[in-house]
PDB file of C-alpha atoms in Angstrom:
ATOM      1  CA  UNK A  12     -34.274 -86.421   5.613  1.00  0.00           C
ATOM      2  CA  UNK A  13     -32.860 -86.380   2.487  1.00  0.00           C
ATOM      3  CA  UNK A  14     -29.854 -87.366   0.750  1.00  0.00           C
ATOM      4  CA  UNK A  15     -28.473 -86.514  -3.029  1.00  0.00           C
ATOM      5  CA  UNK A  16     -25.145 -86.951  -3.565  1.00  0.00           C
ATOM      6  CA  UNK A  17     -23.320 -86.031  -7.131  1.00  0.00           C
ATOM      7  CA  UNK A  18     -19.447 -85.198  -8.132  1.00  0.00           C
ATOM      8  CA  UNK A  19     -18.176 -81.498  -6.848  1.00  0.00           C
ATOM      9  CA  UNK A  20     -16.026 -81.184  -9.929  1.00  0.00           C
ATOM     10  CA  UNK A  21     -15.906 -82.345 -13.412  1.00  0.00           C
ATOM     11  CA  UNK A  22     -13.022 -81.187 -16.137  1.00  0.00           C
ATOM     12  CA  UNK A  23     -14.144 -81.994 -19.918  1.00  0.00           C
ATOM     13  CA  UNK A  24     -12.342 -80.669 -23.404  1.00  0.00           C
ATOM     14  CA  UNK A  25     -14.513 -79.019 -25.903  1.00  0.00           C
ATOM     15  CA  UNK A  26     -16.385 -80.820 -28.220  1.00  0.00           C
ATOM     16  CA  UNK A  27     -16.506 -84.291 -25.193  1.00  0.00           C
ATOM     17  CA  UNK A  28     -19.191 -85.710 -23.824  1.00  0.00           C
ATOM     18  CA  UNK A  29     -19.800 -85.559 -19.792  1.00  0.00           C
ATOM     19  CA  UNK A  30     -21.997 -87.586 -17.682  1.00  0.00           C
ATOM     20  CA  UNK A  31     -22.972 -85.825 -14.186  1.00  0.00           C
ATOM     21  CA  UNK A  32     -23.941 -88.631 -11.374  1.00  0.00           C
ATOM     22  CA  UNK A  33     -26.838 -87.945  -9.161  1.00  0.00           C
ATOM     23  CA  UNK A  34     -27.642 -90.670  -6.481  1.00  0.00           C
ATOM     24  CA  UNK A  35     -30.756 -89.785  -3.792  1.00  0.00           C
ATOM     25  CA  UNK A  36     -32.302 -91.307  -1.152  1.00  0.00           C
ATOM     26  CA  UNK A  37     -35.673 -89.287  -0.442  1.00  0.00           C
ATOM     27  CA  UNK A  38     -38.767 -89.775   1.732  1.00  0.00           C
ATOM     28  CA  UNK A  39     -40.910 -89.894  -1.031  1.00  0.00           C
ATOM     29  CA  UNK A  40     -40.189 -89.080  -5.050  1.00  0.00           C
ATOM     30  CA  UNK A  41     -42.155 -87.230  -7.227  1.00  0.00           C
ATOM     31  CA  UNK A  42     -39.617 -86.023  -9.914  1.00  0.00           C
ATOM     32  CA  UNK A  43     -36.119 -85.599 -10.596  1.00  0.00           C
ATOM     33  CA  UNK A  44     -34.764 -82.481 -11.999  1.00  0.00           C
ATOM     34  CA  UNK A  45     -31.839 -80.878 -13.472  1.00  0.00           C
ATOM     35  CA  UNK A  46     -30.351 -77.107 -12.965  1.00  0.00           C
ATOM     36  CA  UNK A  47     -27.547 -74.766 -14.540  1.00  0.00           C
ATOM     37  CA  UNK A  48     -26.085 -72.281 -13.404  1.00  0.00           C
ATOM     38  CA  UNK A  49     -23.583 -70.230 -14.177  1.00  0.00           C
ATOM     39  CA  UNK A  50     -21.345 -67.742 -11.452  1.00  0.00           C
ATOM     40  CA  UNK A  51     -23.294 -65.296 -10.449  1.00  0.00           C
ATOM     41  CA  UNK A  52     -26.768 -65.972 -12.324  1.00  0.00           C
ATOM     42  CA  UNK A  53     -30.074 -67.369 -11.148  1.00  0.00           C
ATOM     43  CA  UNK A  54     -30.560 -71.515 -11.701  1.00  0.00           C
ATOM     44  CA  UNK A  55     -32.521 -72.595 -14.907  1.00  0.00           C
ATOM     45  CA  UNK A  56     -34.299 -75.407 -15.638  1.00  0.00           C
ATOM     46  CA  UNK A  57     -32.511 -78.079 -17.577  1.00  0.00           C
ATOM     47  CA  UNK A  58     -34.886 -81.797 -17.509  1.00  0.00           C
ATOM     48  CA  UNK A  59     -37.199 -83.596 -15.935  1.00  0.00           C
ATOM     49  CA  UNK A  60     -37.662 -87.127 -14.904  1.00  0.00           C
ATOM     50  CA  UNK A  61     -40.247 -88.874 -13.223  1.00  0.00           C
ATOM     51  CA  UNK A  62     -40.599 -92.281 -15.470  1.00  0.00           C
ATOM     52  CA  UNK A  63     -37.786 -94.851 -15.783  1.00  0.00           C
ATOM     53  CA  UNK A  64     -35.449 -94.146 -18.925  1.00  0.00           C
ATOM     54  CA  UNK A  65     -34.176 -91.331 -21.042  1.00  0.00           C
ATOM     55  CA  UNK A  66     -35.421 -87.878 -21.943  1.00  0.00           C
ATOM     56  CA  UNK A  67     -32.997 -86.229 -24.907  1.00  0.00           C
ATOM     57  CA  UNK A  68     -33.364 -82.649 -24.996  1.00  0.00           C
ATOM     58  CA  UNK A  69     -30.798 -81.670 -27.775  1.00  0.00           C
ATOM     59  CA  UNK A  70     -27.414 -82.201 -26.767  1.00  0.00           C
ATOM     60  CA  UNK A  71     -28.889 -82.679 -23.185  1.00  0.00           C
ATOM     61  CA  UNK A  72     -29.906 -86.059 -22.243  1.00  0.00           C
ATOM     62  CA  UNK A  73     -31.326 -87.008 -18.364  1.00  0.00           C
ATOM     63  CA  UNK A  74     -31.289 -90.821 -17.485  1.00  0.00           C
ATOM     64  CA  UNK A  75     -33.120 -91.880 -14.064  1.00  0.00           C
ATOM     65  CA  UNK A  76     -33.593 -95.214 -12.527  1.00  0.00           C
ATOM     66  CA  UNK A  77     -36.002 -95.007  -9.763  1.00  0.00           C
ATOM     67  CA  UNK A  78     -35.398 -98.403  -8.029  1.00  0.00           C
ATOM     68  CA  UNK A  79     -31.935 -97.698  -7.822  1.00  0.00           C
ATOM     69  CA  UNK A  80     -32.411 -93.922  -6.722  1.00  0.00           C
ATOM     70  CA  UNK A  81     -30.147 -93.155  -9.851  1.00  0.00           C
ATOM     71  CA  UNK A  82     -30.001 -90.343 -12.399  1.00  0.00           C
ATOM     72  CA  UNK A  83     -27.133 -89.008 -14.383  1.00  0.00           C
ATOM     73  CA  UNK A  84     -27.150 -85.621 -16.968  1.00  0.00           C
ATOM     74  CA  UNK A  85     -25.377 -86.330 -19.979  1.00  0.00           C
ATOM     75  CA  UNK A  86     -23.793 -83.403 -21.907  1.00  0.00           C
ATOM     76  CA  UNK A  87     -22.690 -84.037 -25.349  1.00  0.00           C
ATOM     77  CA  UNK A  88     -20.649 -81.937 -28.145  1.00  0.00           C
ATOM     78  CA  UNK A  89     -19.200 -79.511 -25.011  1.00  0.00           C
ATOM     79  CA  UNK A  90     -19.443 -76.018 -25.547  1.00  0.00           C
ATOM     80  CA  UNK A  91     -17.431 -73.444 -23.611  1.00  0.00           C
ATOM     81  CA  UNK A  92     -20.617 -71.964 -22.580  1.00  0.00           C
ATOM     82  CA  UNK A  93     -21.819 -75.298 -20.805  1.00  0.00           C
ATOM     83  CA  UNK A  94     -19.299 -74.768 -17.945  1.00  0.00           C
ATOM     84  CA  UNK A  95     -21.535 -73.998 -15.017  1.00  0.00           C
ATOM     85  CA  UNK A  96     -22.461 -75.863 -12.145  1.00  0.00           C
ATOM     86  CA  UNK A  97     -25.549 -78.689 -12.620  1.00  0.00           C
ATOM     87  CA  UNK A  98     -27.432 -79.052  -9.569  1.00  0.00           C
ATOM     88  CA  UNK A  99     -29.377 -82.407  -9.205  1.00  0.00           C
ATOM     89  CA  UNK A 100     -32.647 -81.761  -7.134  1.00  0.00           C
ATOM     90  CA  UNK A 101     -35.331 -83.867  -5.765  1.00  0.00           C
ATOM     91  CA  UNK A 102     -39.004 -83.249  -5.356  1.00  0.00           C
ATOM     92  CA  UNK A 103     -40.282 -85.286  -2.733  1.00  0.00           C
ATOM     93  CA  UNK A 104     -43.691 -86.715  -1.231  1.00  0.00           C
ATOM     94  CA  UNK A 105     -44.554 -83.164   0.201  1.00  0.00           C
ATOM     95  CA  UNK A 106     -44.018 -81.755  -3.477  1.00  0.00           C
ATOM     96  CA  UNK A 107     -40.799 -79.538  -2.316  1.00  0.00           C
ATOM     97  CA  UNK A 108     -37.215 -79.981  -4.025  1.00  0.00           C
ATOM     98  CA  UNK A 109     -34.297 -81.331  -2.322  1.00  0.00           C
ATOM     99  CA  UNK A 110     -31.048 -80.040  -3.841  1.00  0.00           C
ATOM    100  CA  UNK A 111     -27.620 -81.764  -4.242  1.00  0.00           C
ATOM    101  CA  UNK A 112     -24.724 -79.369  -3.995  1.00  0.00           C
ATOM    102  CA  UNK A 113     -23.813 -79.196  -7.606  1.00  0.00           C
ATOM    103  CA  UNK A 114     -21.409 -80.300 -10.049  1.00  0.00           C
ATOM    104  CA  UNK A 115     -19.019 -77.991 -11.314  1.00  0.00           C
ATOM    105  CA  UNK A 116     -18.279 -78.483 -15.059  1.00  0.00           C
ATOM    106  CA  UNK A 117     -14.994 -76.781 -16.434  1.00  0.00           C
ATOM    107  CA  UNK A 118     -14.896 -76.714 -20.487  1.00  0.00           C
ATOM    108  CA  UNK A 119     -11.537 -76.833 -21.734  1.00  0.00           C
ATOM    109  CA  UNK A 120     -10.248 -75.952 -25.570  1.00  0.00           C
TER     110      UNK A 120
ATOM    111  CA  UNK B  27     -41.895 -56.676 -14.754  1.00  0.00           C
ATOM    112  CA  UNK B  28     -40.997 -59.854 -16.868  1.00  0.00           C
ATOM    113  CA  UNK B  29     -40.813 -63.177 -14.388  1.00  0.00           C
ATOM    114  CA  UNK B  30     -39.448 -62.883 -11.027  1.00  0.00           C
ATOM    115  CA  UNK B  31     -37.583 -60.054  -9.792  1.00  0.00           C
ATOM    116  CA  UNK B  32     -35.360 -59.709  -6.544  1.00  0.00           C
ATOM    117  CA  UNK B  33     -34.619 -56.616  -4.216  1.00  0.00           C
ATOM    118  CA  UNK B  34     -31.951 -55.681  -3.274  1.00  0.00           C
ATOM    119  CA  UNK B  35     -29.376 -57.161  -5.303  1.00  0.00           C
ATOM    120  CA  UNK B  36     -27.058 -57.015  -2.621  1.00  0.00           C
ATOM    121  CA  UNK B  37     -26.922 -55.801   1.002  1.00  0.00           C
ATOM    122  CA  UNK B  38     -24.354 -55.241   3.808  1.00  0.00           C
ATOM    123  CA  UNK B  39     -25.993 -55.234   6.741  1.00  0.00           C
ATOM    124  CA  UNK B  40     -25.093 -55.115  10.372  1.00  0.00           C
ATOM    125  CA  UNK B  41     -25.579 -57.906  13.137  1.00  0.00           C
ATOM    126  CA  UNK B  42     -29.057 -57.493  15.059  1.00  0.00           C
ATOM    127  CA  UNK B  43     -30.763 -55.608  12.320  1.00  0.00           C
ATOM    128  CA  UNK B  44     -33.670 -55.875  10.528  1.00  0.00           C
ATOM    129  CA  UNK B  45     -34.070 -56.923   7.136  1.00  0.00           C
ATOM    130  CA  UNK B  46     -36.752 -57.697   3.964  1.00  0.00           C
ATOM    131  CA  UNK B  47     -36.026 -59.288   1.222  1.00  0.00           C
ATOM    132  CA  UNK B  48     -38.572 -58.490  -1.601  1.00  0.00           C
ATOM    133  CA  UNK B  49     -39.180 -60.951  -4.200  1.00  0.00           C
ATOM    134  CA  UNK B  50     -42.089 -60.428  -6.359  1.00  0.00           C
ATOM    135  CA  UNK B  51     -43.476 -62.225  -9.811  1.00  0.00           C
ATOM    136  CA  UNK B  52     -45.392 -61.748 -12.189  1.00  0.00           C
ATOM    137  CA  UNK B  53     -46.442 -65.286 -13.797  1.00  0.00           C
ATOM    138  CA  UNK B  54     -49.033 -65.810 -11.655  1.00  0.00           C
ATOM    139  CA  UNK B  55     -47.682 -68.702 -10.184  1.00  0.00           C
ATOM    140  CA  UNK B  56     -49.234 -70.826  -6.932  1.00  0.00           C
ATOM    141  CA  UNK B  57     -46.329 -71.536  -5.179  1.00  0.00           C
ATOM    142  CA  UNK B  58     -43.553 -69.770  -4.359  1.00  0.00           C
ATOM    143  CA  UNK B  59     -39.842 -70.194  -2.706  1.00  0.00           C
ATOM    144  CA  UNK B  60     -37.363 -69.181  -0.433  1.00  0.00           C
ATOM    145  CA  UNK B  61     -33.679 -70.009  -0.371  1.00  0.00           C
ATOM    146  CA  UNK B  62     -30.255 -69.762   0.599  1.00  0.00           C
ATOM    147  CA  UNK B  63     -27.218 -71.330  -1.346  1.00  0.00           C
ATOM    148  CA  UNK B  64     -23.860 -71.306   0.630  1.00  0.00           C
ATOM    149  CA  UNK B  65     -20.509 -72.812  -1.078  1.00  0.00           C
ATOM    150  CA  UNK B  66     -20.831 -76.554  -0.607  1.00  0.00           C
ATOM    151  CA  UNK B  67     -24.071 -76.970   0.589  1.00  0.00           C
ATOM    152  CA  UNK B  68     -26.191 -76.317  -2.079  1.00  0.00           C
ATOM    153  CA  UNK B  69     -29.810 -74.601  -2.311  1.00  0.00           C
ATOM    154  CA  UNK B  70     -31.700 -75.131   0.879  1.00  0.00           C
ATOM    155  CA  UNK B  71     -35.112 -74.323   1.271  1.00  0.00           C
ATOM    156  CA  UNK B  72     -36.197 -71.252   3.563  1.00  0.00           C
ATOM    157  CA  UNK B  73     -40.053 -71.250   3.675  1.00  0.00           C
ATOM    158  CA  UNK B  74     -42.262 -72.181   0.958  1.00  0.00           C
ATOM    159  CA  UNK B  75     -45.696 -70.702   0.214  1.00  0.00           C
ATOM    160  CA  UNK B  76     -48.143 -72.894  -2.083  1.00  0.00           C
ATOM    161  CA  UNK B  77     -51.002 -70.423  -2.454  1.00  0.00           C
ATOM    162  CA  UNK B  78     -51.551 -67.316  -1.263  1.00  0.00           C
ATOM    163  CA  UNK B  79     -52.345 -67.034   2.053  1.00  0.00           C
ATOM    164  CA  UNK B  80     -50.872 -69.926   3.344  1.00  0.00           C
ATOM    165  CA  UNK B  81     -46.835 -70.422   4.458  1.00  0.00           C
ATOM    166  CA  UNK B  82     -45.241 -73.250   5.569  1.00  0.00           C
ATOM    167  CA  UNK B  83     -41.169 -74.499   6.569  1.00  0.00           C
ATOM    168  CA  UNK B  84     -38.481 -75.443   5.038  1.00  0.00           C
ATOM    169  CA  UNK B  85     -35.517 -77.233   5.634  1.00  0.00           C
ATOM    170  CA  UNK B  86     -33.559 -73.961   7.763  1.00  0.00           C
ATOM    171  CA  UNK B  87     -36.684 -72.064   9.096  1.00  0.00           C
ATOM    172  CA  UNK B  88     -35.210 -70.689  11.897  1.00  0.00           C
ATOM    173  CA  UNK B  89     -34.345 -66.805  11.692  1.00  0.00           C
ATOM    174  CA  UNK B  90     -36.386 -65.896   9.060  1.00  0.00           C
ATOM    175  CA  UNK B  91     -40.355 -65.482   8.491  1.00  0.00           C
ATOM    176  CA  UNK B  92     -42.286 -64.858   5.427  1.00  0.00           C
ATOM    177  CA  UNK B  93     -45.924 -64.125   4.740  1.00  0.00           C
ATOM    178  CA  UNK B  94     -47.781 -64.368   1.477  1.00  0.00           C
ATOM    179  CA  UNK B  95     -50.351 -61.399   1.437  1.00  0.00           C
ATOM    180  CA  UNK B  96     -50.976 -61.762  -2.292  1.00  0.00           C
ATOM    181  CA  UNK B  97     -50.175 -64.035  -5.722  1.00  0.00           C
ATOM    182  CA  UNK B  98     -47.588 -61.751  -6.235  1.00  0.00           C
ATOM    183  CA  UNK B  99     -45.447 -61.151  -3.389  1.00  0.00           C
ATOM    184  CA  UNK B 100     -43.260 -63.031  -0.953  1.00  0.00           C
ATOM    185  CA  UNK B 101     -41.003 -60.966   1.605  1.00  0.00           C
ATOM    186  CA  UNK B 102     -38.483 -62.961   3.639  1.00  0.00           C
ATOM    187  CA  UNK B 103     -37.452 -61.061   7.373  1.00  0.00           C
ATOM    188  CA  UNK B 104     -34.663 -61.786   9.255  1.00  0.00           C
ATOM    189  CA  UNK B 105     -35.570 -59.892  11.989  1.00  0.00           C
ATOM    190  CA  UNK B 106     -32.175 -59.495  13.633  1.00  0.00           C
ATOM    191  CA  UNK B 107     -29.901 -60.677  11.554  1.00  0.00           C
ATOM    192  CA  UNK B 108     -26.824 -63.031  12.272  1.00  0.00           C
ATOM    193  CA  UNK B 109     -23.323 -63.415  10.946  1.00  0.00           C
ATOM    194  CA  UNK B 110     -24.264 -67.513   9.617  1.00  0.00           C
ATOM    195  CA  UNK B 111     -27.390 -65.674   7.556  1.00  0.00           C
ATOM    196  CA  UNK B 112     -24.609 -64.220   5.305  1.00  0.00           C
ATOM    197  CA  UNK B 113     -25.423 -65.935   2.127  1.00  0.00           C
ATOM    198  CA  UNK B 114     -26.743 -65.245  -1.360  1.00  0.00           C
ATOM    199  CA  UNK B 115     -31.117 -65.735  -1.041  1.00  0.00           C
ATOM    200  CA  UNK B 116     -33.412 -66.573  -4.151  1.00  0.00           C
ATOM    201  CA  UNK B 117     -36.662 -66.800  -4.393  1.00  0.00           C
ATOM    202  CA  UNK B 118     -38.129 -69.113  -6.854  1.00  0.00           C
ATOM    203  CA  UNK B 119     -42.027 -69.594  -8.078  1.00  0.00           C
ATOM    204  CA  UNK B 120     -43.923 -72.714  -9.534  1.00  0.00           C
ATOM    205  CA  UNK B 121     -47.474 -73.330 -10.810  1.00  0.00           C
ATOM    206  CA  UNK B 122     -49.354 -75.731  -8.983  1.00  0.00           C
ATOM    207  CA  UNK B 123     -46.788 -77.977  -6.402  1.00  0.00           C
ATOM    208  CA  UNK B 124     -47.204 -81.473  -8.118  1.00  0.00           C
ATOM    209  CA  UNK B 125     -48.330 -81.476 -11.050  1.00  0.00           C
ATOM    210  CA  UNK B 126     -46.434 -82.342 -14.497  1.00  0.00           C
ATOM    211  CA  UNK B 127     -42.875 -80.956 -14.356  1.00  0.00           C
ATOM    212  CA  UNK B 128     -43.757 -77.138 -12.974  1.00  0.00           C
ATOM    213  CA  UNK B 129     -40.438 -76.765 -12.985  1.00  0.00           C
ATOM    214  CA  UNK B 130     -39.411 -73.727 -10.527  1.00  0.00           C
ATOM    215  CA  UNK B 131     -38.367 -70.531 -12.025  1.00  0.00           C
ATOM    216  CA  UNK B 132     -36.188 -68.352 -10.069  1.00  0.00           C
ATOM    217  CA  UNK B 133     -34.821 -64.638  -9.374  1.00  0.00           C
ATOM    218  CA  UNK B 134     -31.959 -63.216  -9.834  1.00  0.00           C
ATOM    219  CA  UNK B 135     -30.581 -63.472  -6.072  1.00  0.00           C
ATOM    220  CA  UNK B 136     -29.701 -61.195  -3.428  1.00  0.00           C
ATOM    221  CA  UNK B 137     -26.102 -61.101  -2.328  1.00  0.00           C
ATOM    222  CA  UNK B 138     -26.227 -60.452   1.355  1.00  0.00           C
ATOM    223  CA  UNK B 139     -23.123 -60.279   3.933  1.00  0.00           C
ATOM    224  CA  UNK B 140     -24.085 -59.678   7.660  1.00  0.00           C
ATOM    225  CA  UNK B 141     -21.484 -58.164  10.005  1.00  0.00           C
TER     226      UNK B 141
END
């Protein structure tokens, strides 16, 4: 089976920075990915990971260590508009994606 | 039709009844998705179809069946539905299943509460 675990909530002021936590354990890895979503709307495609180290994507950044079964989303200058939940999914040996159950983020001014 | 579209947005439906959700795209896409996102648990995977023609399971098969008649289209059927299938569906497409990012792309959802 698998197993991703991340924070349920996160609080942040505008303007902060937030790192969101993802730890897996998978049978089989072929990519780690990162989601938004905001209430109500479809999930969109944040990052992707499959190689040790960072990808920066503007003021998103996605971090994954694969021997430790690690990954954090980093979210820097916070915008209002950035609070949504970040989903942490895993796509295993069988190519499918195992999600976490998200990370709410809540922007404050 | 621009990506991938959902029908209905939202349904009430009654316990023991029938019901197809339509999800259809127009990307031309391999692979395509099915699933169900409940408070707490997170997306869970449905069925999954990687080509047309072909279907296979998810993580929380049971109650539902797809087919994959076309590129295009991928119904999900709960035949007769149950109270625990309340739950807000989307259906998601991907180019070919392992290779590069091929990120998923996914529909709007469809709200549905069974009674």
């Amino acid at each position: 089976g698998q197993n991703i675990d991340q924070p349920t909530e996160m609080t942040a002021t505008e303007g902060a920075i937030v790192q969101i936590n993802c730890t897996y354990q998978t049978s089989g890895f072929n990519g780690l990915f990162w989601y938004q979503q905001h209430a109500g709307e479809a999930p969109t495609f944040l990052s992707y990971n499959v190689l040790d180290g960072l990808e920066e994507k503007g003021r998103f950044s996605s971090f994954l260590s694969r021997s430790k079964g690690y990954s954090y989303l980093l979210l820097k200058e916070l915008q209002m508009k950035d609070s949504a939940s970040y989903l942490c999914a895993v796509r295993d040996g069988d190519y499918k994606l195992s999600f976490g159950a998200g990370t709410t983020v809540t922007v404050r001014a | 039709i621009a990506g991938i579209t959902q029908a209905p947005t939202s349904q009430i439906l009654a316990a023991g009844r029938r019901m197809t959700l339509r999800c259809t795209q127009d990307m031309r896409h391999n692979a395509m998705y099915w699933y169900r996102q409940d408070l707490g648990l997170g997306l869970r995977l449905i069925h999954y179809s990687n080509t047309a023609g072909t279907t296979g399971k998810g993580e929380v098969p049971d109650g539902y069946s797809v087919s994959r008649a076309n590129t295009d289209d991928f119904p999900l059927t709960l035949a007769s539905a149950v109270p625990s299938q309340t739950s807000v569906y989307f259906c998601a497409s991907s180019d070919e299943p392992g290779q590069g990012s091929n990120e998923q792309f996914f529909g709007p959802g469809t709200r549905l509460t069974v009674l």
